[in-house]
Each structure stands twice: as structure tokens, then as C-alpha cells.
mmCIF file of C-alpha atoms in Angstrom:
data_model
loop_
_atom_site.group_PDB
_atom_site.id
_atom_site.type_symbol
_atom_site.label_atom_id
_atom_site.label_comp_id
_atom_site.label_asym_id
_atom_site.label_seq_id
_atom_site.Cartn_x
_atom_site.Cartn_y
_atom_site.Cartn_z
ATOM 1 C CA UNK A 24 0.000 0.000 0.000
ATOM 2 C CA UNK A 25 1.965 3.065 -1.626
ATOM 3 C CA UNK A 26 1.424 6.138 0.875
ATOM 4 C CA UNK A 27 -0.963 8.710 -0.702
ATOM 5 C CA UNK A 28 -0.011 12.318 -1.171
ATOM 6 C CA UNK A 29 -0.985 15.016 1.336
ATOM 7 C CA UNK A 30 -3.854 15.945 -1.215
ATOM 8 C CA UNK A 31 -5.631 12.334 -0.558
ATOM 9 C CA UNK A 32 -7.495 12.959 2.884
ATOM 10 C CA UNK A 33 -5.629 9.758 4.512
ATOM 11 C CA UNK A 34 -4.195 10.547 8.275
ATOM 12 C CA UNK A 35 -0.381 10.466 7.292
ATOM 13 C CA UNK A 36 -0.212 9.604 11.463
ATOM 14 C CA UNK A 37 -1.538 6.167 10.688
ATOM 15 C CA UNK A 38 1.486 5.586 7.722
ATOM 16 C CA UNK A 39 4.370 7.168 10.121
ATOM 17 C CA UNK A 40 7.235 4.782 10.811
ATOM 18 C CA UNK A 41 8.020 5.234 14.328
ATOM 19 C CA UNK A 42 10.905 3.004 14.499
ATOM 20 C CA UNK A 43 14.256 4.407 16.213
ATOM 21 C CA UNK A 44 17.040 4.947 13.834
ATOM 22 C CA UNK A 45 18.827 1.747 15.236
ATOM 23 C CA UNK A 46 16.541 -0.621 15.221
ATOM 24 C CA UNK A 47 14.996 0.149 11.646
ATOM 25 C CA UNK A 48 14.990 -2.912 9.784
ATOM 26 C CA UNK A 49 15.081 -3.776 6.060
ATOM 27 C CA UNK A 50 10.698 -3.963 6.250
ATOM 28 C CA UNK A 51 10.578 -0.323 6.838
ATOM 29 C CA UNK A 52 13.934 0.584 4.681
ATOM 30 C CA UNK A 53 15.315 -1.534 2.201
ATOM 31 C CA UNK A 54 18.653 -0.926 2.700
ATOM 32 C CA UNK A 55 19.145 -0.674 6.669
ATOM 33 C CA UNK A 56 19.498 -3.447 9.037
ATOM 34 C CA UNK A 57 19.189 -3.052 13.180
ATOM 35 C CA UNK A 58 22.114 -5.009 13.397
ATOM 36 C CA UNK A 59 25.992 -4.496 12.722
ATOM 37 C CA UNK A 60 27.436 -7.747 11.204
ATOM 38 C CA UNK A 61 31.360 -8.235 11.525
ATOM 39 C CA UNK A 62 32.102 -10.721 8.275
ATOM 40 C CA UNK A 63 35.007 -13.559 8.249
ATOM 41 C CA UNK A 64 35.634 -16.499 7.457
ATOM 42 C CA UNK A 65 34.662 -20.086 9.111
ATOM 43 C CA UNK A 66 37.761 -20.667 11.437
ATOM 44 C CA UNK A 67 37.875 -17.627 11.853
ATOM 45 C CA UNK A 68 34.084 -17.574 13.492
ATOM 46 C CA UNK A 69 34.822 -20.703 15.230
ATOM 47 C CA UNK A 70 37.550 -18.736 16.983
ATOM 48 C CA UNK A 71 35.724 -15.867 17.498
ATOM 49 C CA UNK A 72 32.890 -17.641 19.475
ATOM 50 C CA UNK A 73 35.297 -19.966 21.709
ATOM 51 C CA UNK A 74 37.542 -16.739 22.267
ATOM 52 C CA UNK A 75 40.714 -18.079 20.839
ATOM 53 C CA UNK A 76 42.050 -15.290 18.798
ATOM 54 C CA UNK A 77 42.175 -12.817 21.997
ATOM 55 C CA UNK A 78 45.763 -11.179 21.994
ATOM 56 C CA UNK A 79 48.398 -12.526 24.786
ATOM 57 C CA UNK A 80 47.381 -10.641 28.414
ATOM 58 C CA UNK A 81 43.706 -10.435 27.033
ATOM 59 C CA UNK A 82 41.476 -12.037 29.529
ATOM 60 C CA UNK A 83 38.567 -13.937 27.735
ATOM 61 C CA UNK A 84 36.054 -15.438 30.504
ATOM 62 C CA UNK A 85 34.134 -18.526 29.661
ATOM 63 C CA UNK A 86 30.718 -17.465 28.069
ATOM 64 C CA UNK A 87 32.522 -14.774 25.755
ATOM 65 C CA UNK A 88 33.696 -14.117 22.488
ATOM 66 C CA UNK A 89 36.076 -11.933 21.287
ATOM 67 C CA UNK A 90 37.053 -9.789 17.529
ATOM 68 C CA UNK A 91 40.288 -9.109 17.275
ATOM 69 C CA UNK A 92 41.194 -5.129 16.035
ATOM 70 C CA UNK A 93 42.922 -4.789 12.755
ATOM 71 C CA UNK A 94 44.579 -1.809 11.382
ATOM 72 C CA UNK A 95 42.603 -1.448 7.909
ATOM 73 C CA UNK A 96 44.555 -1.333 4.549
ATOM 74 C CA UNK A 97 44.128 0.398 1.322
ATOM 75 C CA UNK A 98 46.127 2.132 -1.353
ATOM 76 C CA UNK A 99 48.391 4.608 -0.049
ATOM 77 C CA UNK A 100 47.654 4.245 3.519
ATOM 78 C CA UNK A 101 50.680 2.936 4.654
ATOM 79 C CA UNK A 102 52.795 5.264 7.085
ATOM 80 C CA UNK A 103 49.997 7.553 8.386
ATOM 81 C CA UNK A 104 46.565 5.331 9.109
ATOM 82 C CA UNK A 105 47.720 3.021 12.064
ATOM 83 C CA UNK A 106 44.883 2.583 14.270
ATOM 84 C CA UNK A 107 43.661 -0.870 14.875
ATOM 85 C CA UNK A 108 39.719 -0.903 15.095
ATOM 86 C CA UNK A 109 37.309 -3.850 14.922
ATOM 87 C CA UNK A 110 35.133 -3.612 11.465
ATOM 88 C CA UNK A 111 30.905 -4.348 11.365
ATOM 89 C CA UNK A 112 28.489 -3.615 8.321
ATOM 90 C CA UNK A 113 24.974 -2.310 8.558
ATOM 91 C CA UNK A 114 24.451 -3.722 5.124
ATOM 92 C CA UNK A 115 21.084 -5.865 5.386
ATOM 93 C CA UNK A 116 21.102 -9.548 5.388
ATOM 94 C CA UNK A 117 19.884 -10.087 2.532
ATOM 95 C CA UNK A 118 22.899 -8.217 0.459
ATOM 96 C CA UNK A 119 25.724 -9.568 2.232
ATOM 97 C CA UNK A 120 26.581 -11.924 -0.283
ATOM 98 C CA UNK A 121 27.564 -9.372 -2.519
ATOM 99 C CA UNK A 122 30.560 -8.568 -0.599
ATOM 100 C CA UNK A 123 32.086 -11.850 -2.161
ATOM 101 C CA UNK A 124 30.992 -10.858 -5.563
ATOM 102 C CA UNK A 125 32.434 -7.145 -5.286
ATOM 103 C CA UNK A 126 35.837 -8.457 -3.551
ATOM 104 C CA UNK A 127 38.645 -11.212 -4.472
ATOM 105 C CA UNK A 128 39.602 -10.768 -0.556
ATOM 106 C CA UNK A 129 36.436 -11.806 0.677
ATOM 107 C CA UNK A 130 35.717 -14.098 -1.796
ATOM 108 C CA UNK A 131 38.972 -15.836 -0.997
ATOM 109 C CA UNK A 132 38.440 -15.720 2.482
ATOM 110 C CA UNK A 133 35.235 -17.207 1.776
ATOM 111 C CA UNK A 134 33.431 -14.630 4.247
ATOM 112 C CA UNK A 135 30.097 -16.261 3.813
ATOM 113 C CA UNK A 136 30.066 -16.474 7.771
ATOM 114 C CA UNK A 137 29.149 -13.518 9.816
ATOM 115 C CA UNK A 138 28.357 -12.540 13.474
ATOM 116 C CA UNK A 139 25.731 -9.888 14.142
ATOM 117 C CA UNK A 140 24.920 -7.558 17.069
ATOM 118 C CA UNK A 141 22.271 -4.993 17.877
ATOM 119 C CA UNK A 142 23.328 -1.858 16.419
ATOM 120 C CA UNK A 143 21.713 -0.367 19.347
ATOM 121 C CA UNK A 144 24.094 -2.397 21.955
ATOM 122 C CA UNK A 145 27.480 -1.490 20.429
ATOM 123 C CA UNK A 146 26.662 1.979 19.771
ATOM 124 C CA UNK A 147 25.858 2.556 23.418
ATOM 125 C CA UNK A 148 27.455 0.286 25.263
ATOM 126 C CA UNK A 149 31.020 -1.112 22.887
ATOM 127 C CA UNK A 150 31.846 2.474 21.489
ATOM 128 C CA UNK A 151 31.032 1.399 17.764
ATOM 129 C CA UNK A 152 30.448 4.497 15.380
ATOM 130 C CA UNK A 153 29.936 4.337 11.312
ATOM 131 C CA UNK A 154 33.070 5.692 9.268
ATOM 132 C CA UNK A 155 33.613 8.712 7.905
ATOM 133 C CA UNK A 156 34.230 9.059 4.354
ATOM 134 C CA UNK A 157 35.832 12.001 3.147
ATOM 135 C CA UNK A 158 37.324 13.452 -0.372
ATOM 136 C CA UNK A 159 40.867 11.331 -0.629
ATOM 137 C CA UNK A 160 43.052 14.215 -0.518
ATOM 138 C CA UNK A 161 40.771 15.885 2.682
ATOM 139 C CA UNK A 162 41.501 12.560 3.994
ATOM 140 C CA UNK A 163 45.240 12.311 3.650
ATOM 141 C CA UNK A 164 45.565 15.844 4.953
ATOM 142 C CA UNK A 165 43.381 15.127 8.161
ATOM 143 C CA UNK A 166 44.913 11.915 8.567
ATOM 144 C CA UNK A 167 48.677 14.032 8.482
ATOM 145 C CA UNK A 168 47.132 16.995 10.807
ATOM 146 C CA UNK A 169 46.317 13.705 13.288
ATOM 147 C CA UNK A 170 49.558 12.475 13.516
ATOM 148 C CA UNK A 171 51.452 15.672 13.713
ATOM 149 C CA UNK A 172 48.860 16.238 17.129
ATOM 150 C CA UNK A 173 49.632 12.744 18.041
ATOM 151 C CA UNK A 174 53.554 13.464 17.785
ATOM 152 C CA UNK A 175 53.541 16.442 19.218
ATOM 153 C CA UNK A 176 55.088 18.519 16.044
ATOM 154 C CA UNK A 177 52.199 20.473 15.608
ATOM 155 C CA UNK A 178 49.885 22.043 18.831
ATOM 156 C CA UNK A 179 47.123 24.405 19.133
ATOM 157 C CA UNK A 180 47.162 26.759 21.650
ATOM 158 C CA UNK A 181 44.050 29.219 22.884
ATOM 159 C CA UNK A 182 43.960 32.902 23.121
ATOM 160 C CA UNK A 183 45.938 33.041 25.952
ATOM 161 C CA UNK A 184 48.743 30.903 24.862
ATOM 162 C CA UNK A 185 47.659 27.764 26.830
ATOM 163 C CA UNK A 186 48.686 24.787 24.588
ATOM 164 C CA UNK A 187 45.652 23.014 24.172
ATOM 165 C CA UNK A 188 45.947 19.089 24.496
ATOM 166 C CA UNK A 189 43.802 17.670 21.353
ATOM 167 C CA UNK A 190 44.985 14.009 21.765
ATOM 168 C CA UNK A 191 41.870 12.827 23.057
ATOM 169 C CA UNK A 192 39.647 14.346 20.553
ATOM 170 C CA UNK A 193 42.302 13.058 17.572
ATOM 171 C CA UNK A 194 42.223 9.320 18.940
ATOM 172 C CA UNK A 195 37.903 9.443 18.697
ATOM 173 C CA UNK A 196 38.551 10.739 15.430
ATOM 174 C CA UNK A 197 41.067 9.250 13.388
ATOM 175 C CA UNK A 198 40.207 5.509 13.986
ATOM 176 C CA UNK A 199 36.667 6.589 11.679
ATOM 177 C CA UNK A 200 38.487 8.248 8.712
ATOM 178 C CA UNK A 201 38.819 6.778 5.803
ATOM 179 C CA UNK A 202 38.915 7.552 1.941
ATOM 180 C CA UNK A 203 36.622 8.044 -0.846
ATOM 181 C CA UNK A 204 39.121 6.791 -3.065
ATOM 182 C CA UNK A 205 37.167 8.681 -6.031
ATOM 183 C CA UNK A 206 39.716 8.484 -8.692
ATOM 184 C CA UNK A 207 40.663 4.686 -8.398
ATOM 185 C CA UNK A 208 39.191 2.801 -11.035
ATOM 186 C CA UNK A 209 36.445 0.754 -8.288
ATOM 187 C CA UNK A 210 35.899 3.988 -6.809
ATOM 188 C CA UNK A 211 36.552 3.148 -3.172
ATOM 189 C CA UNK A 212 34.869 0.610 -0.146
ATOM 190 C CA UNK A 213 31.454 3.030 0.750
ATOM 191 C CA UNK A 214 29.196 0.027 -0.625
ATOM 192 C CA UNK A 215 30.621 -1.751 2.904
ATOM 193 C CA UNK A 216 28.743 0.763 4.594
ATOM 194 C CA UNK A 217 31.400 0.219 7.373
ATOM 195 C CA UNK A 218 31.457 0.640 11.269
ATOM 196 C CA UNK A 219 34.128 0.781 13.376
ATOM 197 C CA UNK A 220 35.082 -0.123 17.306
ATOM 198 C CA UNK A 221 38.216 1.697 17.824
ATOM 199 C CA UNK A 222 40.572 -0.608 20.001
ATOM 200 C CA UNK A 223 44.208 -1.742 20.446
ATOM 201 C CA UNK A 224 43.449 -5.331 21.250
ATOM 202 C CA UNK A 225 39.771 -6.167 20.052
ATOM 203 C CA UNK A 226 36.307 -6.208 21.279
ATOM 204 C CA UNK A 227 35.358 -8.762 24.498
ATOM 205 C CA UNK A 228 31.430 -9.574 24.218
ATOM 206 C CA UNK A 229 29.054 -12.176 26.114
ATOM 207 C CA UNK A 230 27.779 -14.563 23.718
ATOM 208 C CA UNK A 231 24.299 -13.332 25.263
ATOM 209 C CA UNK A 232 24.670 -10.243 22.758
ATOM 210 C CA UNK A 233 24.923 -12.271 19.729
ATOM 211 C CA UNK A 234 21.401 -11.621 18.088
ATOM 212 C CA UNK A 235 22.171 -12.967 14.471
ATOM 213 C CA UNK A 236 25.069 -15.464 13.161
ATOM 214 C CA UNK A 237 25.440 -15.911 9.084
ATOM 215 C CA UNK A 238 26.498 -19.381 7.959
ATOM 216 C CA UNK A 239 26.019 -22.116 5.083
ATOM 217 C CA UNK A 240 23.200 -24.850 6.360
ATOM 218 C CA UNK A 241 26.260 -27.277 6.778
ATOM 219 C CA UNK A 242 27.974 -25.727 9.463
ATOM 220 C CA UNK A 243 24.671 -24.852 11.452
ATOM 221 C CA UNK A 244 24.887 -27.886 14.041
ATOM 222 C CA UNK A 245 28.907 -27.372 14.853
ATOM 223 C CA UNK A 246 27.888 -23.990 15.629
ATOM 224 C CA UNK A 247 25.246 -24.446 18.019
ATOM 225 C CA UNK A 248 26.908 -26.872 19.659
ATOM 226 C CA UNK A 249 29.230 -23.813 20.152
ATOM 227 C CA UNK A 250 27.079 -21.639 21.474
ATOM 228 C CA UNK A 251 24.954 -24.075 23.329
ATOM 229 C CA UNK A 252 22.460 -22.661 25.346
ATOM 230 C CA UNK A 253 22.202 -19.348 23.459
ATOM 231 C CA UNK A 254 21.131 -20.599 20.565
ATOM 232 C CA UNK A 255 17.642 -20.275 21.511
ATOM 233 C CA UNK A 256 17.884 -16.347 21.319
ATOM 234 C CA UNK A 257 20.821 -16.265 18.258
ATOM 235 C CA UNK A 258 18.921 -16.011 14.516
ATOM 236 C CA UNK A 259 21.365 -18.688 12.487
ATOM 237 C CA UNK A 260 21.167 -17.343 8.820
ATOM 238 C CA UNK A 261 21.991 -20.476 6.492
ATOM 239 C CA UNK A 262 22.332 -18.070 3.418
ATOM 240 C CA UNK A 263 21.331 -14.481 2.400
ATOM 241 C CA UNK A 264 18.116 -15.184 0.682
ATOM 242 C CA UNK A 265 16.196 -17.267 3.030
ATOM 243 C CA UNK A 266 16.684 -14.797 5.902
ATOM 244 C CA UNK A 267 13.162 -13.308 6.414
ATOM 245 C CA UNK A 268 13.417 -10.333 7.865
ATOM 246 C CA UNK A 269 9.400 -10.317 8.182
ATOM 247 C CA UNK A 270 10.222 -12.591 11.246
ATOM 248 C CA UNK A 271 11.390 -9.778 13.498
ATOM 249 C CA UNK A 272 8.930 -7.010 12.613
ATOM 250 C CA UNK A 273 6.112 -9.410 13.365
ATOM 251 C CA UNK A 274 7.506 -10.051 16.424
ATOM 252 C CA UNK A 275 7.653 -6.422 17.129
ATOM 253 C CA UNK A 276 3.994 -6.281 16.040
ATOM 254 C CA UNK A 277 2.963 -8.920 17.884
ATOM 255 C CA UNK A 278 4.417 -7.229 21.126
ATOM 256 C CA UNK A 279 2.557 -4.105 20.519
ATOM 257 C CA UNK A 280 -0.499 -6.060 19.825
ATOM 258 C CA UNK A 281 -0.736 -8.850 21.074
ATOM 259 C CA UNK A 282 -3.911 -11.688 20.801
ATOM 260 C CA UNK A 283 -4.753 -11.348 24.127
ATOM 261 C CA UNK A 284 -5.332 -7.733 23.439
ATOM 262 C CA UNK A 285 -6.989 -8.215 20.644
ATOM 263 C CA UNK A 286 -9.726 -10.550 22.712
ATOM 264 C CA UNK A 287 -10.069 -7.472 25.704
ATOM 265 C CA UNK A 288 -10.758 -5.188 22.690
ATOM 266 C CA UNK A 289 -14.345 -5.247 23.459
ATOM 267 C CA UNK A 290 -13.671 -4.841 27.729
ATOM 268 C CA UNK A 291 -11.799 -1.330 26.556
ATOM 269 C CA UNK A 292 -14.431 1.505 26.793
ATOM 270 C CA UNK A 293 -11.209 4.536 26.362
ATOM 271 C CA UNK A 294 -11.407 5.967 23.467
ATOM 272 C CA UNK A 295 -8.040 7.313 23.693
ATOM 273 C CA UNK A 296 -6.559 3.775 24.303
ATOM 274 C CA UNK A 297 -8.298 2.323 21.635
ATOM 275 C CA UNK A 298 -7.699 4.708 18.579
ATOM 276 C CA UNK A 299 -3.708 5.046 19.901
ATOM 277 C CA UNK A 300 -3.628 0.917 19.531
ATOM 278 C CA UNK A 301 -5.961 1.367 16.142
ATOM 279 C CA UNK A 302 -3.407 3.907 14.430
ATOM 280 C CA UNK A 303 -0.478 1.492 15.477
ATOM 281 C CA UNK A 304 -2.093 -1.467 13.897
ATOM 282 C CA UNK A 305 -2.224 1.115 10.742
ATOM 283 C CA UNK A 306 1.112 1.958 10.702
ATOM 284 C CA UNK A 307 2.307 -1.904 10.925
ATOM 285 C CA UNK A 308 -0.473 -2.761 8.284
ATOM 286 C CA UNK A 309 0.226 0.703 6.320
ATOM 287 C CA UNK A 310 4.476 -0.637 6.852
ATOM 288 C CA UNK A 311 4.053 -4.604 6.406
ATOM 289 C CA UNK A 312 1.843 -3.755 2.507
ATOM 290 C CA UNK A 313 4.480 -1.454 1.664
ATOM 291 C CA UNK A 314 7.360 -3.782 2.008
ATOM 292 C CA UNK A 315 5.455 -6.992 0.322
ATOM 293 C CA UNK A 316 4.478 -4.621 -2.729
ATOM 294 C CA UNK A 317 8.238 -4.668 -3.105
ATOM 295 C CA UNK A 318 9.708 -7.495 -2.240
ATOM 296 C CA UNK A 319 6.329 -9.888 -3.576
ATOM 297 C CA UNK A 320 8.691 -11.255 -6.264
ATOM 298 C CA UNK A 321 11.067 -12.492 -3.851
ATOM 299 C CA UNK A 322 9.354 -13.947 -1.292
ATOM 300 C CA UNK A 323 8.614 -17.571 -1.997
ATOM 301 C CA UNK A 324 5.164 -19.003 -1.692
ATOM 302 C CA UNK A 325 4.842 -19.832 1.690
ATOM 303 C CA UNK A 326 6.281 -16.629 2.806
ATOM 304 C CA UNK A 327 3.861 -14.932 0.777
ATOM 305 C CA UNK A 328 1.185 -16.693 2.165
ATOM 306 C CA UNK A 329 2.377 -15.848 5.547
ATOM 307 C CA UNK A 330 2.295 -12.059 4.971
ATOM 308 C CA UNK A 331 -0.865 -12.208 3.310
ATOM 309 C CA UNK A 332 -2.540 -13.692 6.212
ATOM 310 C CA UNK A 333 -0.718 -11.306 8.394
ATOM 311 C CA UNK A 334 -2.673 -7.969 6.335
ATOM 312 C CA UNK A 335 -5.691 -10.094 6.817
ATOM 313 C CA UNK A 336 -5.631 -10.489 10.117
ATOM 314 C CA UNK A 337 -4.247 -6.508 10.425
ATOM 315 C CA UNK A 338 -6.941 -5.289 8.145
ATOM 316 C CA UNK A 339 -9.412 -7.224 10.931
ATOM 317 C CA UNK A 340 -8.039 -5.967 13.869
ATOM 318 C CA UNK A 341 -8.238 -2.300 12.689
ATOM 319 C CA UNK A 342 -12.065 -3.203 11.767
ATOM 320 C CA UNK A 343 -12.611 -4.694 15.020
ATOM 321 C CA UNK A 344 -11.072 -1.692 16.737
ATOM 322 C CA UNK A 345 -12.881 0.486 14.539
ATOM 323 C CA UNK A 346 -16.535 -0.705 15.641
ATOM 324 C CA UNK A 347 -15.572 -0.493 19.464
ATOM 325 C CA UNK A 348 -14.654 3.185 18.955
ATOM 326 C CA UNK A 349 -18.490 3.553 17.497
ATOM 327 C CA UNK A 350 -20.013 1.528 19.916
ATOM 328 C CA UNK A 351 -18.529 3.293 22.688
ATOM 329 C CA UNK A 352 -18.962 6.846 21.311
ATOM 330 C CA UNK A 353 -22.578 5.786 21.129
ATOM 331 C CA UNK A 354 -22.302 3.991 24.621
ATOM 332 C CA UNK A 355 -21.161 7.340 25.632
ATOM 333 C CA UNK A 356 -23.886 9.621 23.690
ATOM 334 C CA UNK A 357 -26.239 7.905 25.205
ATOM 335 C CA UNK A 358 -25.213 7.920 28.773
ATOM 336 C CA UNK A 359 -25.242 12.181 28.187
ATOM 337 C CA UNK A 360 -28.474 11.896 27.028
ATOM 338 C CA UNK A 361 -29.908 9.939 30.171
ATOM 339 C CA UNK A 362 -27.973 12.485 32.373
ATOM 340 C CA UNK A 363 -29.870 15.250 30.594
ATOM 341 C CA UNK A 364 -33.186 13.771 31.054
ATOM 342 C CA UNK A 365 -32.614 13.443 34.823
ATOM 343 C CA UNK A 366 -31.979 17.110 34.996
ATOM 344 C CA UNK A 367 -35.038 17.813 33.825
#
């Protein structure tokens, strides 16, 4: 269901997506995910989960995982980019694959394993912030200003002569910089839509913050076994394409409304309470249409019949909703209209 123009009389309230910034998924725009995925390769996951690859002197307790920090490479970089940071994407699911496609690297790696985490989590809690691209040569000469802070060959002082200490701000920036690379015949790395955790060593986490791990159907058991008792809350993605990112938003929906709800509809006489939960059941219905118009050709049959039923059973709730609000305005009009009468 396309949204209508502001000339169509709809309530653009009932087609507003709502969703934080974070936690958007690929239902209400195509090409974001609520989740950060750092790709690699299968040992290299294996490790990752078990918490083998942690540097000597890094602690890693049982029940945690750890990525290990790399210092990123590309053309020209040596000799002034030197900061080790731990790399995500917030690339949806679904078009992960086509980092194999778009790089020999990758492909040789064969990095069609991946482990995912709430963008949410490591934004607030594991200091993870998206890279900033800039113009190559704005780039180099940032990168340069950096290190002359960092060396101490170049300081800033304030109006008063104070020498100002900029270290601090340099080391938030500098891990996040990185190149257009607009002149190179591939024209640079932006389709990696890249995040970074700046860090000497690597990133510690609790396998409880895992929400999504990306693997081939063959290596599915090994890993659980892995992650044992978590698996129950982990999303294992055997390839791109079958992940149904439907699942999720449902779930969301399903929270907001639930069927017990849906069965006190008639016991709610607030008609406040019940067009608030009416325009949310728009919006999902209003978001959910949207998304299968789309993606229709994509889904395969049984997810198609899944969706379908879901706008059914949307489009009945908002009915249902709908007649309680009129039989409680009239419950109401008519209770006004005895209290008149006794007046008289």
C-alpha cells in the first residue's frame, strides 16, 4: 500500500514509521538493518565464538567471544593510518553476499560467515560508530594533521597561549576516517557501509549479545553446539536469501499487539486507548503492505502466504477496533443523554 499524497485525505499519522534509527529494519527501509554484522571467514568464526584469537594478556572469561582489532589497509595508507579498530556492516542480510561478488579478498576468504549484534548495543554500550568518508586528498591531509597532534610537532594553543591538548579528541577521530578513493578505477569501499570499534586489542562480548550469526546450512549444528544454550535467542542465517526479515517485525507487532489484546478489545471503553492501539495497527499494516508490494517477487510461496494472512488479520483488527470506537462513542452519547433527562 503506496502512501498517498498530502492531497488524498488519509491521516499520514496512521502511515508514520516510528521506528528508532537503530533498530529500523530492512521492512521499513530496504537498505538498513538493526544489526551491525562483523564478516570472516569459518575458522575464523569458530575462533571468534570460543575466544581463541584474543591477543596474549587479554582475559577472555568462559561465556565470551572476542574480535580481534585490525589496522585497515588500502592504497596509499601505509605510514599515516595506524589505528587498529574492529570492522561491522549495517548492510542488510539479505545483500551480504555481494561482498564476495564485489571483492577477491572476501571471496577468498570465503566470508560467507558472519556474526551480528544490535546496532543499538554497540553503539551505546562497545563504542562502535559508522566511518567517515571524506574526499581522498581531505583525507590524507586530516589523517597528516592527526599524527602531527599525536607526535607532538604540531599544537594548538588558545587565546591566551595555553597549549591546548587535542589528543583525546584526535584518537575518537582518526580511527573513523577513511577515503573516498574517487579516482581509483572501483571507486573506493562506501558500498561496505562500514562501522568501526576503535581498540588496540579487540572487542570482548558475552555470547548473550549475539542476536544474528550468518552461515552455510552445513555448518549450522557445529555452531550451536558452540554456542549451546544461546542458541535459543541467536537467529542462524543459512544463506542471504532465506533470511526473512518479516520474522522480526512481526515479532515487534505482535508485542505491541498482542492476541490477548486483541480478545479485551471489546472490555476497553477509552477511546483514547483504543484509537492510539488502532493507528499502530495502521502503521504496521500501512508498513508490512508497503514492504510486500516490493519485495512480492522475492518472497517464496509460503512466505507470501504468511504475509498475506498477516494484512488479513491486520486489516481485521483495525475493523474490530474500529466498531468499538463507534459503539462506545454511542455507549457514551447515550449515557449524556440519560444524564440530561434526569436534569429535567
Amino acid at each position: 500500500m503506496n502512501l498517498p499524497g498530502p492531497g488524498s485525505g488519509i491521516t499520514w499519522r496512521n502511515y508514520r514509521i516510528e521506528t528508532p534509527t537503530f533498530k529500523l529494519s530492512s521492512i521499513e527501509k530496504p537498505d538498513l538493518s538493526p544489526f551491525l554484522i562483523h564478516m570472516t571467514g569459518r575458522n575464523q568464526l569458530i575462533s571468534i565464538l570460543k575466544g581463541e584469537n584474543a591477543n596474549e594478556g587479554v582475559e577472555v572469561a568462559e561465556g565470551e567471544g572476542f574480535l580481534k582489532s585490525v589496522v585497515p589497509t588500502f592504497n596509499g595508507s601505509q605510514g599515516y593510518y595506524n589505528s587498529n579498530v574492529v570492522c561491522f556492516t549495517e548492510s542488510p542480510l539479505f545483500a551480504l553476499d555481494f561482498f564476495r561478488y564485489r571483492s577477491f579478498n572476501r571471496w577468498e576468504s570465503d566470508q560467507q560467515f558472519g556474526i551480528g549484534f544490535s546496532k543499538t548495543d554497540l553503539v551505546k554500550h562497545r563504542n562502535v560508530r559508522p566511518v567517515v568518508y571524506l574526499e581522498t586528498e581531505t583525507n590524507r591531509e586530516l589523517l597528516n594533521l592527526c599524527n602531527k597532534i599525536n607526535d607532538d610537532s604540531f599544537v594548538i594553543s588558545d587565546n591566551n597561549g595555553e597549549i591546548q591538548d587535542l589528543k583525546p579528541l584526535i584518537s575518537k577521530i582518526k580511527p573513523l576516517l577513511f577515503p573516498l578513493l574517487e579516482n581509483t578505477r572501483s571507486q573506493g569501499f562506501m558500498w561496505e557501509r562500514e562501522w568501526r570499534c576503535p581498540s588496540e586489542s579487540g572487542m570482548t562480548f558475552p555470547l548473550s549479545a549475539i542476536k544474528v550469526i550468518c552461515c552455510p546450512k552445513n555448518e549450522r549444528e557445529e555452531i550451536e553446539k558452540i554456542i549451546g544454550e544461546h542458541s535459543s535467542h541467536i537467529q542462524i542465517v543459512e544463506s542471504w536469501k532465506e533470511y526473512d526479515d518479516v520474522t522480526n517485525f512481526l515479532k515487534r507487532r505482535d508485542r505491541n499487539i498482542d492476541k490477548t489484546t486483541i480478545d479485551r478489545i471489546d472490555n476497553i471503553g477509552d477511546i483514547g486507548a483504543l484509537s492510539a492501539m488502532k493507528m499502530q495497527n495502521e502503521q504496521t499494516l500501512n508498513t508490512l503492505s508497503s514492504y510486500y508490494s516490493v519485495f512480492k517477487e522475492t518472497v517464496n510461496q509460503l512466505e507470501g502466504r504468511s504475509i498475506n494472512d498477516t494484512l488479513e488479520d491486520l486489516k481485521n483488527t483495525s475493523k474490530i477496533i474500529s466498531d468499538r470506537i463507534e459503539k462506545v462513542r454511542i455507549e457514551i452519547k447515550a449515557k449524556e443523554e440519560q444524564a440530561k433527562a434526569k436534569k429535567k
